[in-house]
Amino acid sequence: MFSGLSRRVHARLLRLPIRVRVATSVAAVVFLILLVFAVVVGQIDAHRQRSAFYTTVYNNAEQFESGLHISLNASTDSATVSPNIATFNGGVGAEALVTGIDGRVIAPTQNPPDLGNPLATPAAQDGVSWSATNYAGYRVVTIPVQFNFGEGGGYLQYAQPLSTVNSEIYGLDLMLFIGALIGTVLAFGAGSLVARRAIAPIAELTAAAGEIERTGDPSRTLPAPVAEDEVAELSRTLTGMLHSLTHARNQTEAMLERQRDFVADASHELRTPLTSVLANLELLVDSLRGPDRDAAESALRSTQRMRRLVGDLLLLARADSGYSPVREQLDLADVVIEAASELEPAAGDHTIELDVQPSPLVGSRDDLQRVATNLIENALRHTPPGTRVTASTRTLPDWSAELVVADDGPGIDPEARATLFDRFVRGAGDRGGSFGLGLAIVAAVTQAHGGTVTIDESPHGGARFTVRLPAAAATDAAPPRQAPQPADPVAPVES
């Protein structure tokens, strides 16, 4: 139980800031030191005060006994005590009793407390001149006395309450404890100040590292502490690490730039011979019959796939290099209709439904048509026959254009969504033999137009891709205040 509690306390302490932990540790050490000091000083002072109190009580008793006169009248069994003990006032809370040799009280103060049996004291048993003890909250001094005229003897019991000295000791102990608490608070404040000043260089390093993270520029210089300590060593290590990262990034960027140039050049150079091969294969297919025609058609299909791959690689290479194609004023609804019409023959048992509204913008028609084609083709490829694919466009209230392609297929695993737009990533249900570049092209074209593409679950349980192009890409001819009126939905394209 205690070990579990200790672990929980330790875990909570570790979650505190470093300066708080340092200040708390300093305060705890100072508190322990001051507490030990207070206990030692309190014990010493308590012993001193009790000794002084005991001495004062004995001196008061001896002084009172020296002026005491007692006359005993045996016939009347009474005693005369001078001064009158009943009105005795010999100190703070002092009490006195005179008893006979047999312990009988002869002369008490008013309402005297029980001061014990004088016959049980060393003064009565051992014959010493006096004895003292603590009894019932009093310091009691017992002194043998002789009555006048040789009429016998007895004992004087003189007492003062221990609460007198105990209250003084308690007051001192309280002052020492309060002093320890004040010292602890001051130590915590001083520890916090020292810790704050000590970790100030680390705070500067953290701020500089945060700025590097925000800007993504590792070439920034970290602050160098003046003192040659562990923080300075950390600063030098981080600076060296940033230099290494900058060098590695420059090398990586140079390598990627060379790769992009190679892909762009290779794709561009391959387009001309592929076009020639395609033209010759088309002529060959028309002139052949039987098995030779089948072989030529297979070669034609492979060459067409190769041309699409070259086109995709060239588009991505241009997007990586920041190439901006010629843009024109267009309607996103027309682009989607054209893409659906091209894919209608390949839809098979799927149903393609369109619900498009005028969505004017300025962009590259070919690239945006590639976006719409890839999204619809991706839905056809990853959904079973007999399912439905819907594509819709609309203009949002902020004049941005939106394209939504949804299906009622099995959907996409949430864990796979993080890499869905990476290049050469193919879905598990891909039955069309794609190259894994379709969604990467969608993301690249959308980003080049300043838009975003997201994926979530469609109302029918399948996947839904949403492309939004910002208002900055919208046509200036759009009315400034009135929202566009929705057009009649285009009739579904069924296959």
Short mmCIF file of C-alpha atoms in Angstrom, two decimals:
data_model
loop_
_atom_site.label_atom_id
_atom_site.label_comp_id
_atom_site.label_asym_id
_atom_site.label_seq_id
_atom_site.Cartn_x
_atom_site.Cartn_y
_atom_site.Cartn_z
CA MET A 1 0.00 0.00 0.00
CA PHE A 2 2.70 2.47 1.02
CA SER A 3 4.89 1.52 -1.95
CA GLY A 4 1.99 2.19 -4.34
CA LEU A 5 1.33 5.55 -2.68
CA SER A 6 5.03 6.39 -2.93
CA ARG A 7 5.06 5.57 -6.64
CA ARG A 8 2.01 7.75 -7.28
CA VAL A 9 3.55 10.66 -5.38
CA HIS A 10 6.82 10.20 -7.26
CA ALA A 11 4.97 10.14 -10.59
CA ARG A 12 3.13 13.36 -9.74
CA LEU A 13 6.38 15.04 -8.71
CA LEU A 14 7.97 14.08 -12.02
CA ARG A 15 5.17 15.89 -13.88
CA LEU A 16 6.01 19.18 -12.15
CA PRO A 17 8.24 21.73 -13.91
CA ILE A 18 11.95 21.47 -13.17
CA ARG A 19 12.09 24.81 -11.34
CA VAL A 20 9.23 23.75 -9.07
CA ARG A 21 10.94 20.45 -8.30
CA VAL A 22 14.26 22.17 -7.57
CA ALA A 23 12.61 24.78 -5.35
CA THR A 24 10.59 22.09 -3.57
CA SER A 25 13.71 19.99 -2.97
CA VAL A 26 15.61 22.99 -1.58
CA ALA A 27 12.69 23.95 0.63
CA ALA A 28 12.35 20.37 1.90
CA VAL A 29 16.04 20.16 2.80
CA VAL A 30 15.96 23.56 4.51
CA PHE A 31 12.81 22.58 6.40
CA LEU A 32 14.42 19.39 7.69
CA ILE A 33 17.54 21.30 8.77
CA LEU A 34 15.50 24.00 10.51
CA LEU A 35 13.25 21.40 12.12
CA VAL A 36 16.22 19.50 13.56
CA PHE A 37 17.71 22.80 14.71
CA ALA A 38 14.40 23.80 16.33
CA VAL A 39 14.09 20.45 18.12
CA VAL A 40 17.65 20.62 19.47
CA VAL A 41 17.36 24.26 20.53
CA GLY A 42 13.93 23.61 22.03
CA GLN A 43 15.21 20.68 24.09
CA ILE A 44 18.19 22.64 25.35
CA ASP A 45 16.09 25.69 26.23
CA ALA A 46 13.39 23.52 27.85
CA HIS A 47 16.03 21.89 30.07
CA ARG A 48 17.44 25.32 30.95
CA GLN A 49 14.05 26.81 31.77
CA ARG A 50 12.98 23.81 33.87
CA SER A 51 16.25 23.94 35.80
CA ALA A 52 15.79 27.65 36.44
CA PHE A 53 12.17 27.05 37.48
CA TYR A 54 13.12 24.25 39.88
CA THR A 55 15.78 26.47 41.41
CA THR A 56 13.30 29.33 41.81
CA VAL A 57 10.76 27.02 43.46
CA TYR A 58 13.37 25.73 45.94
CA ASN A 59 14.62 29.23 46.75
CA ASN A 60 11.06 30.42 47.34
CA ALA A 61 10.38 27.43 49.60
CA GLU A 62 13.59 27.93 51.57
CA GLN A 63 12.91 31.64 51.99
CA PHE A 64 9.36 30.94 53.11
CA GLU A 65 10.55 28.25 55.57
CA SER A 66 13.14 30.54 57.10
CA GLY A 67 10.49 33.06 58.19
CA LEU A 68 7.94 30.50 59.31
CA HIS A 69 6.98 30.28 63.04
CA ILE A 70 4.73 27.43 64.27
CA SER A 71 3.39 27.01 67.80
CA LEU A 72 1.54 23.81 68.66
CA ASN A 73 -0.96 23.62 71.52
CA ALA A 74 -1.14 19.97 72.42
CA SER A 75 -4.10 20.37 74.77
CA THR A 76 -6.30 21.87 72.08
CA ASP A 77 -4.61 19.99 69.21
CA SER A 78 -4.28 23.23 67.27
CA ALA A 79 -1.38 25.20 65.85
CA THR A 80 -0.59 28.83 65.33
CA VAL A 81 1.38 29.58 62.13
CA SER A 82 2.98 32.93 61.46
CA PRO A 83 2.72 34.28 58.83
CA ASN A 84 -0.80 33.10 58.11
CA ILE A 85 -0.59 30.38 55.47
CA ALA A 86 -4.26 30.86 54.61
CA THR A 87 -3.38 34.25 53.11
CA PHE A 88 -0.05 33.07 51.76
CA ASN A 89 1.06 34.56 48.42
CA GLY A 90 4.54 33.26 47.71
CA GLY A 91 4.72 33.27 43.92
CA VAL A 92 2.71 32.62 40.79
CA GLY A 93 0.12 30.00 41.74
CA ALA A 94 2.14 28.99 44.85
CA GLU A 95 0.60 26.68 47.42
CA ALA A 96 1.88 25.65 50.88
CA LEU A 97 0.96 23.05 53.53
CA VAL A 98 2.30 22.41 57.03
CA THR A 99 1.82 18.85 58.25
CA GLY A 100 2.69 17.16 61.45
CA ILE A 101 5.19 14.35 61.94
CA ASP A 102 2.32 11.95 61.36
CA GLY A 103 1.27 13.60 58.08
CA ARG A 104 -1.73 15.40 59.55
CA VAL A 105 -2.37 18.80 57.87
CA ILE A 106 -1.84 21.54 60.44
CA ALA A 107 -1.96 24.73 58.35
CA PRO A 108 -3.00 24.80 54.68
CA THR A 109 -3.55 27.58 52.17
CA GLN A 110 -7.06 28.21 50.98
CA ASN A 111 -8.38 25.28 48.84
CA PRO A 112 -4.98 23.56 48.67
CA PRO A 113 -4.45 20.89 45.99
CA ASP A 114 -3.25 17.39 46.69
CA LEU A 115 0.50 17.71 47.00
CA GLY A 116 1.15 14.10 47.91
CA ASN A 117 2.08 12.37 51.14
CA PRO A 118 5.08 14.10 52.75
CA LEU A 119 5.92 10.93 54.68
CA ALA A 120 6.71 9.19 51.35
CA THR A 121 9.35 11.74 50.36
CA PRO A 122 13.11 11.32 50.87
CA ALA A 123 12.96 14.21 53.38
CA ALA A 124 10.86 12.00 55.67
CA GLN A 125 12.27 8.56 54.84
CA ASP A 126 15.98 9.27 54.39
CA GLY A 127 16.28 12.26 56.72
CA VAL A 128 17.63 14.64 54.02
CA SER A 129 17.25 18.35 54.54
CA TRP A 130 14.80 18.70 51.63
CA SER A 131 13.43 16.89 48.63
CA ALA A 132 11.58 17.91 45.45
CA THR A 133 9.35 16.12 42.98
CA ASN A 134 6.73 16.75 40.32
CA TYR A 135 3.28 15.75 41.49
CA ALA A 136 -0.19 16.41 40.04
CA GLY A 137 1.06 19.25 37.83
CA TYR A 138 3.10 20.95 40.57
CA ARG A 139 6.74 21.19 41.51
CA VAL A 140 6.60 20.21 45.20
CA VAL A 141 9.45 20.93 47.62
CA THR A 142 9.26 19.15 51.03
CA ILE A 143 11.33 20.60 53.93
CA PRO A 144 11.36 19.25 57.53
CA VAL A 145 10.46 21.97 60.06
CA GLN A 146 10.62 22.22 63.86
CA PHE A 147 7.81 23.71 65.90
CA ASN A 148 8.65 26.39 68.44
CA PHE A 149 9.45 25.63 72.08
CA GLY A 150 10.51 22.10 71.21
CA GLU A 151 6.96 21.00 70.79
CA GLY A 152 7.77 18.60 67.96
CA GLY A 153 8.20 18.89 64.23
CA GLY A 154 6.58 18.35 60.86
CA TYR A 155 6.99 19.14 57.17
CA LEU A 156 6.51 22.17 54.94
CA GLN A 157 5.25 21.41 51.42
CA TYR A 158 5.77 24.29 49.04
CA ALA A 159 4.56 23.99 45.39
CA GLN A 160 4.25 26.02 42.21
CA PRO A 161 2.37 24.86 39.05
CA LEU A 162 4.43 23.39 36.21
CA SER A 163 2.11 25.13 33.70
CA THR A 164 4.07 28.31 34.29
CA VAL A 165 7.28 26.96 32.80
CA ASN A 166 5.49 24.68 30.36
CA SER A 167 3.68 27.62 28.76
CA GLU A 168 6.99 29.40 28.25
CA ILE A 169 8.51 26.26 26.70
CA TYR A 170 5.48 25.80 24.45
CA GLY A 171 5.69 29.45 23.33
CA LEU A 172 9.35 29.04 22.43
CA ASP A 173 8.67 25.78 20.58
CA LEU A 174 5.88 27.48 18.64
CA MET A 175 8.15 30.38 17.71
CA LEU A 176 10.85 27.95 16.56
CA PHE A 177 8.36 26.02 14.41
CA ILE A 178 6.97 29.22 12.89
CA GLY A 179 10.54 30.30 12.20
CA ALA A 180 11.20 26.98 10.47
CA LEU A 181 8.09 27.46 8.30
CA ILE A 182 9.08 31.03 7.42
CA GLY A 183 12.58 29.84 6.58
CA THR A 184 11.12 27.09 4.40
CA VAL A 185 8.94 29.58 2.50
CA LEU A 186 11.91 31.88 1.99
CA ALA A 187 14.01 28.92 0.86
CA PHE A 188 11.30 27.92 -1.64
CA GLY A 189 11.21 31.47 -3.03
CA ALA A 190 14.99 31.67 -3.21
CA GLY A 191 15.13 28.20 -4.79
CA SER A 192 12.54 29.21 -7.38
CA LEU A 193 14.52 32.32 -8.24
CA VAL A 194 17.79 30.45 -8.49
CA ALA A 195 16.19 27.62 -10.50
CA ARG A 196 14.56 30.12 -12.87
CA ARG A 197 17.87 31.85 -13.44
CA ALA A 198 19.63 28.51 -13.81
CA ILE A 199 17.23 27.18 -16.46
CA ALA A 200 16.91 30.51 -18.28
CA PRO A 201 19.48 29.36 -20.91
CA ILE A 202 17.49 26.15 -21.39
CA ALA A 203 14.33 28.23 -21.86
CA GLU A 204 16.14 30.25 -24.52
CA LEU A 205 17.21 27.04 -26.25
CA THR A 206 13.62 25.77 -26.09
CA ALA A 207 12.27 29.00 -27.60
CA ALA A 208 14.85 28.86 -30.39
CA ALA A 209 14.05 25.20 -31.07
CA GLY A 210 10.33 26.05 -31.16
CA GLU A 211 11.02 28.78 -33.70
CA ILE A 212 12.97 26.30 -35.82
CA GLU A 213 10.08 23.86 -35.60
CA ARG A 214 7.62 26.58 -36.61
CA THR A 215 9.63 27.85 -39.56
CA GLY A 216 11.21 24.54 -40.57
CA ASP A 217 14.54 26.32 -40.99
CA PRO A 218 17.35 24.39 -39.26
CA SER A 219 19.92 26.99 -40.35
CA ARG A 220 18.92 29.31 -37.50
CA THR A 221 21.53 29.88 -34.80
CA LEU A 222 20.89 28.71 -31.26
CA PRO A 223 21.85 31.02 -28.37
CA ALA A 224 25.22 30.19 -26.81
CA PRO A 225 25.32 30.47 -22.97
CA VAL A 226 28.17 32.49 -21.48
CA ALA A 227 29.08 29.93 -18.81
CA GLU A 228 31.00 26.78 -19.75
CA ASP A 229 28.60 24.29 -18.25
CA GLU A 230 26.27 21.48 -19.25
CA VAL A 231 23.86 23.92 -20.92
CA ALA A 232 26.64 25.28 -23.12
CA GLU A 233 27.55 21.71 -24.08
CA LEU A 234 23.90 21.04 -24.92
CA SER A 235 23.76 24.17 -27.06
CA ARG A 236 26.87 23.13 -28.99
CA THR A 237 25.49 19.61 -29.46
CA LEU A 238 22.15 20.91 -30.76
CA THR A 239 23.93 23.36 -33.07
CA GLY A 240 26.03 20.54 -34.49
CA MET A 241 22.92 18.42 -34.93
CA LEU A 242 21.16 21.23 -36.80
CA HIS A 243 24.17 21.69 -39.07
CA SER A 244 24.13 17.97 -39.84
CA LEU A 245 20.39 18.07 -40.51
CA THR A 246 20.79 21.09 -42.78
CA HIS A 247 23.53 19.34 -44.73
CA ALA A 248 21.47 16.14 -44.97
CA ARG A 249 18.40 18.10 -46.07
CA ASN A 250 20.37 19.93 -48.73
CA GLN A 251 21.72 16.64 -50.02
CA THR A 252 18.24 15.10 -50.01
CA GLU A 253 16.73 18.08 -51.79
CA ALA A 254 19.47 18.00 -54.39
CA MET A 255 18.94 14.29 -54.93
CA LEU A 256 15.16 14.73 -55.17
CA GLU A 257 15.65 17.59 -57.59
CA ARG A 258 17.82 15.39 -59.77
CA GLN A 259 15.21 12.62 -59.56
CA ARG A 260 12.41 15.02 -60.48
CA ASP A 261 14.40 16.33 -63.41
CA PHE A 262 15.13 12.79 -64.55
CA VAL A 263 11.48 11.71 -64.27
CA ALA A 264 10.30 14.84 -66.06
CA ASP A 265 12.88 14.50 -68.84
CA ALA A 266 12.34 10.76 -69.20
CA SER A 267 8.55 11.15 -69.24
CA HIS A 268 8.75 13.95 -71.77
CA GLU A 269 11.12 12.03 -74.02
CA LEU A 270 9.03 8.87 -73.80
CA ARG A 271 5.82 10.54 -74.90
CA THR A 272 6.90 10.98 -78.55
CA PRO A 273 7.99 7.36 -79.20
CA LEU A 274 4.97 6.05 -77.28
CA THR A 275 2.67 8.13 -79.44
CA SER A 276 4.30 6.67 -82.52
CA VAL A 277 4.05 3.13 -81.15
CA LEU A 278 0.38 3.63 -80.29
CA ALA A 279 -0.42 4.91 -83.79
CA ASN A 280 1.33 1.96 -85.41
CA LEU A 281 -0.37 -0.53 -83.07
CA GLU A 282 -3.79 0.96 -83.84
CA LEU A 283 -3.12 0.56 -87.57
CA LEU A 284 -1.84 -2.96 -86.97
CA VAL A 285 -4.95 -3.93 -85.02
CA ASP A 286 -7.17 -2.74 -87.86
CA SER A 287 -5.21 -4.79 -90.42
CA LEU A 288 -4.93 -8.08 -88.53
CA ARG A 289 -7.37 -10.87 -87.85
CA GLY A 290 -7.50 -13.88 -85.55
CA PRO A 291 -4.78 -14.60 -82.96
CA ASP A 292 -2.48 -11.96 -84.44
CA ARG A 293 -5.13 -9.30 -83.87
CA ASP A 294 -5.57 -10.42 -80.24
CA ALA A 295 -1.82 -10.15 -79.67
CA ALA A 296 -1.76 -6.68 -81.24
CA GLU A 297 -4.71 -5.54 -79.10
CA SER A 298 -2.96 -6.78 -75.95
CA ALA A 299 0.17 -4.85 -76.95
CA LEU A 300 -1.99 -1.78 -77.63
CA ARG A 301 -3.60 -1.96 -74.18
CA SER A 302 -0.21 -2.32 -72.49
CA THR A 303 1.15 0.63 -74.45
CA GLN A 304 -1.88 2.72 -73.51
CA ARG A 305 -1.27 1.90 -69.83
CA MET A 306 2.36 2.87 -70.29
CA ARG A 307 1.31 6.18 -71.83
CA ARG A 308 -0.99 6.86 -68.87
CA LEU A 309 1.84 6.04 -66.46
CA VAL A 310 4.18 8.39 -68.33
CA GLY A 311 1.54 11.09 -68.23
CA ASP A 312 1.02 10.62 -64.50
CA LEU A 313 4.74 10.75 -63.79
CA LEU A 314 5.13 13.87 -65.90
CA LEU A 315 2.25 15.57 -64.10
CA LEU A 316 3.71 14.73 -60.67
CA ALA A 317 7.16 15.87 -61.74
CA ARG A 318 5.77 19.18 -62.89
CA ALA A 319 3.84 19.55 -59.63
CA ASP A 320 7.02 18.88 -57.62
CA SER A 321 8.93 21.49 -59.58
CA GLY A 322 6.25 24.11 -58.99
CA TYR A 323 5.17 24.22 -62.62
CA SER A 324 1.87 26.04 -63.04
CA PRO A 325 -0.14 25.09 -66.14
CA VAL A 326 -2.18 27.57 -68.11
CA ARG A 327 -5.44 28.27 -66.32
CA GLU A 328 -8.75 29.38 -67.73
CA GLN A 329 -12.22 30.21 -66.58
CA LEU A 330 -14.29 27.04 -66.40
CA ASP A 331 -17.19 25.34 -64.68
CA LEU A 332 -16.32 22.43 -62.40
CA ALA A 333 -19.70 20.86 -63.20
CA ASP A 334 -18.78 20.56 -66.90
CA VAL A 335 -15.44 18.98 -65.95
CA VAL A 336 -17.19 16.33 -63.86
CA ILE A 337 -19.71 15.57 -66.63
CA GLU A 338 -16.91 15.05 -69.14
CA ALA A 339 -15.00 12.78 -66.75
CA ALA A 340 -18.11 10.67 -66.05
CA SER A 341 -18.85 10.38 -69.75
CA GLU A 342 -15.36 9.08 -70.48
CA LEU A 343 -15.63 6.48 -67.70
CA GLU A 344 -19.16 5.34 -68.59
CA PRO A 345 -18.03 2.55 -70.96
CA ALA A 346 -15.70 1.15 -68.28
CA ALA A 347 -18.23 1.36 -65.44
CA GLY A 348 -19.42 -2.21 -65.95
CA ASP A 349 -22.19 -3.10 -63.51
CA HIS A 350 -21.67 0.09 -61.52
CA THR A 351 -24.03 3.04 -61.58
CA ILE A 352 -22.57 6.55 -61.87
CA GLU A 353 -24.91 9.27 -60.62
CA LEU A 354 -24.26 12.98 -61.01
CA ASP A 355 -25.72 15.82 -58.97
CA VAL A 356 -23.84 18.84 -60.24
CA GLN A 357 -24.51 22.53 -59.80
CA PRO A 358 -22.67 25.36 -61.57
CA SER A 359 -19.35 25.92 -59.84
CA PRO A 360 -17.33 28.53 -61.78
CA LEU A 361 -13.63 28.90 -61.08
CA VAL A 362 -10.28 29.56 -62.73
CA GLY A 363 -8.02 26.53 -63.14
CA SER A 364 -6.43 24.00 -65.43
CA ARG A 365 -9.17 22.07 -67.19
CA ASP A 366 -6.99 19.07 -67.99
CA ASP A 367 -5.65 18.77 -64.46
CA LEU A 368 -9.06 19.19 -62.80
CA GLN A 369 -10.55 16.67 -65.21
CA ARG A 370 -7.76 14.29 -64.17
CA VAL A 371 -8.83 14.85 -60.53
CA ALA A 372 -12.47 14.04 -61.26
CA THR A 373 -11.52 11.05 -63.44
CA ASN A 374 -9.15 9.60 -60.85
CA LEU A 375 -11.67 9.93 -58.01
CA ILE A 376 -14.52 8.31 -59.97
CA GLU A 377 -12.21 5.64 -61.38
CA ASN A 378 -10.86 4.94 -57.90
CA ALA A 379 -14.41 4.44 -56.60
CA LEU A 380 -15.23 2.09 -59.50
CA ARG A 381 -12.06 0.10 -58.96
CA HIS A 382 -12.47 -0.42 -55.19
CA THR A 383 -16.20 -1.19 -55.00
CA PRO A 384 -17.96 -4.43 -55.95
CA PRO A 385 -20.24 -4.66 -59.02
CA GLY A 386 -23.78 -3.42 -58.58
CA THR A 387 -22.80 -0.53 -56.30
CA ARG A 388 -23.34 3.16 -56.91
CA VAL A 389 -20.84 6.00 -57.33
CA THR A 390 -22.08 9.59 -56.95
CA ALA A 391 -20.29 12.76 -57.97
CA SER A 392 -21.58 16.22 -57.06
CA THR A 393 -20.39 19.81 -57.31
CA ARG A 394 -21.58 22.98 -55.66
CA THR A 395 -20.47 26.49 -54.73
CA LEU A 396 -20.06 27.08 -51.00
CA PRO A 397 -21.15 30.30 -49.25
CA ASP A 398 -17.57 31.63 -49.34
CA TRP A 399 -17.59 31.14 -53.17
CA SER A 400 -15.21 28.19 -53.00
CA ALA A 401 -15.99 25.24 -55.27
CA GLU A 402 -16.54 21.74 -53.91
CA LEU A 403 -16.37 18.35 -55.60
CA VAL A 404 -17.61 15.28 -53.70
CA VAL A 405 -17.21 11.70 -54.95
CA ALA A 406 -18.84 9.02 -52.77
CA ASP A 407 -19.63 5.35 -53.06
CA ASP A 408 -21.56 2.72 -51.13
CA GLY A 409 -18.78 0.13 -51.15
CA PRO A 410 -16.89 -1.39 -48.20
CA GLY A 411 -15.16 1.88 -47.33
CA ILE A 412 -11.52 2.47 -46.41
CA ASP A 413 -9.78 1.27 -43.29
CA PRO A 414 -9.08 4.30 -41.02
CA GLU A 415 -5.51 3.08 -40.50
CA ALA A 416 -4.88 3.21 -44.26
CA ARG A 417 -6.08 6.80 -44.67
CA ALA A 418 -2.78 8.28 -43.46
CA THR A 419 -0.90 6.95 -46.54
CA LEU A 420 -3.77 6.93 -49.02
CA PHE A 421 -2.47 9.95 -50.97
CA ASP A 422 1.14 8.74 -51.08
CA ARG A 423 2.61 7.68 -54.38
CA PHE A 424 2.56 4.05 -55.49
CA VAL A 425 0.13 3.11 -52.70
CA ARG A 426 -2.54 0.70 -53.87
CA GLY A 427 -5.67 -0.26 -51.97
CA ALA A 428 -6.24 -3.82 -50.84
CA GLY A 429 -9.34 -4.12 -53.02
CA ASP A 430 -7.74 -2.78 -56.20
CA ARG A 431 -8.92 -4.99 -59.05
CA GLY A 432 -7.92 -2.73 -61.94
CA GLY A 433 -4.14 -3.03 -61.83
CA SER A 434 -3.50 0.66 -61.13
CA PHE A 435 -0.07 2.15 -60.57
CA GLY A 436 -0.99 3.70 -57.21
CA LEU A 437 -0.63 7.26 -58.53
CA GLY A 438 -4.28 8.28 -58.97
CA LEU A 439 -4.89 9.73 -55.51
CA ALA A 440 -1.38 11.19 -55.38
CA ILE A 441 -2.23 13.14 -58.54
CA VAL A 442 -5.50 14.27 -56.94
CA ALA A 443 -3.61 15.62 -53.94
CA ALA A 444 -0.91 17.28 -56.09
CA VAL A 445 -3.37 19.02 -58.45
CA THR A 446 -5.60 20.13 -55.58
CA GLN A 447 -2.63 21.54 -53.68
CA ALA A 448 -1.39 23.31 -56.82
CA HIS A 449 -4.79 25.03 -57.05
CA GLY A 450 -4.58 26.06 -53.37
CA GLY A 451 -7.28 23.61 -52.28
CA THR A 452 -7.63 20.63 -49.98
CA VAL A 453 -8.77 17.03 -50.35
CA THR A 454 -10.16 15.00 -47.46
CA ILE A 455 -11.62 11.55 -47.00
CA ASP A 456 -14.33 10.38 -44.65
CA GLU A 457 -17.24 7.96 -44.57
CA SER A 458 -20.12 8.44 -46.98
CA PRO A 459 -23.75 8.35 -45.78
CA HIS A 460 -24.08 4.88 -47.38
CA GLY A 461 -21.10 3.48 -45.49
CA GLY A 462 -18.52 3.69 -48.25
CA ALA A 463 -15.75 6.21 -48.88
CA ARG A 464 -16.30 9.90 -49.63
CA PHE A 465 -13.64 12.19 -51.10
CA THR A 466 -14.16 15.94 -50.81
CA VAL A 467 -12.13 18.42 -52.88
CA ARG A 468 -12.44 22.11 -52.02
CA LEU A 469 -10.89 24.85 -54.12
CA PRO A 470 -10.58 28.18 -52.26
CA ALA A 471 -12.39 31.38 -53.08
CA ALA A 472 -9.17 32.82 -54.47
CA ALA A 473 -9.58 30.46 -57.44
CA ALA A 474 -13.22 31.46 -58.02
CA THR A 475 -14.12 33.52 -61.04
CA ASP A 476 -14.48 37.25 -60.59
CA ALA A 477 -17.73 37.12 -62.53
CA ALA A 478 -19.56 35.57 -59.59
CA PRO A 479 -22.24 37.82 -58.09
CA PRO A 480 -20.98 39.53 -54.92
CA ARG A 481 -23.96 39.02 -52.63
CA GLN A 482 -26.46 36.54 -54.04
CA ALA A 483 -25.69 32.87 -53.79
CA PRO A 484 -25.95 30.93 -57.08
CA GLN A 485 -29.27 29.22 -57.70
CA PRO A 486 -28.99 25.42 -57.81
CA ALA A 487 -29.44 23.94 -61.24
CA ASP A 488 -31.54 20.92 -62.01
CA PRO A 489 -29.60 17.77 -61.22
CA VAL A 490 -28.07 16.11 -64.24
CA ALA A 491 -29.69 12.80 -65.02
CA PRO A 492 -27.74 9.81 -63.72
CA VAL A 493 -25.29 8.19 -66.05
CA GLU A 494 -26.13 4.53 -65.82
CA SER A 495 -24.29 1.67 -67.35
#
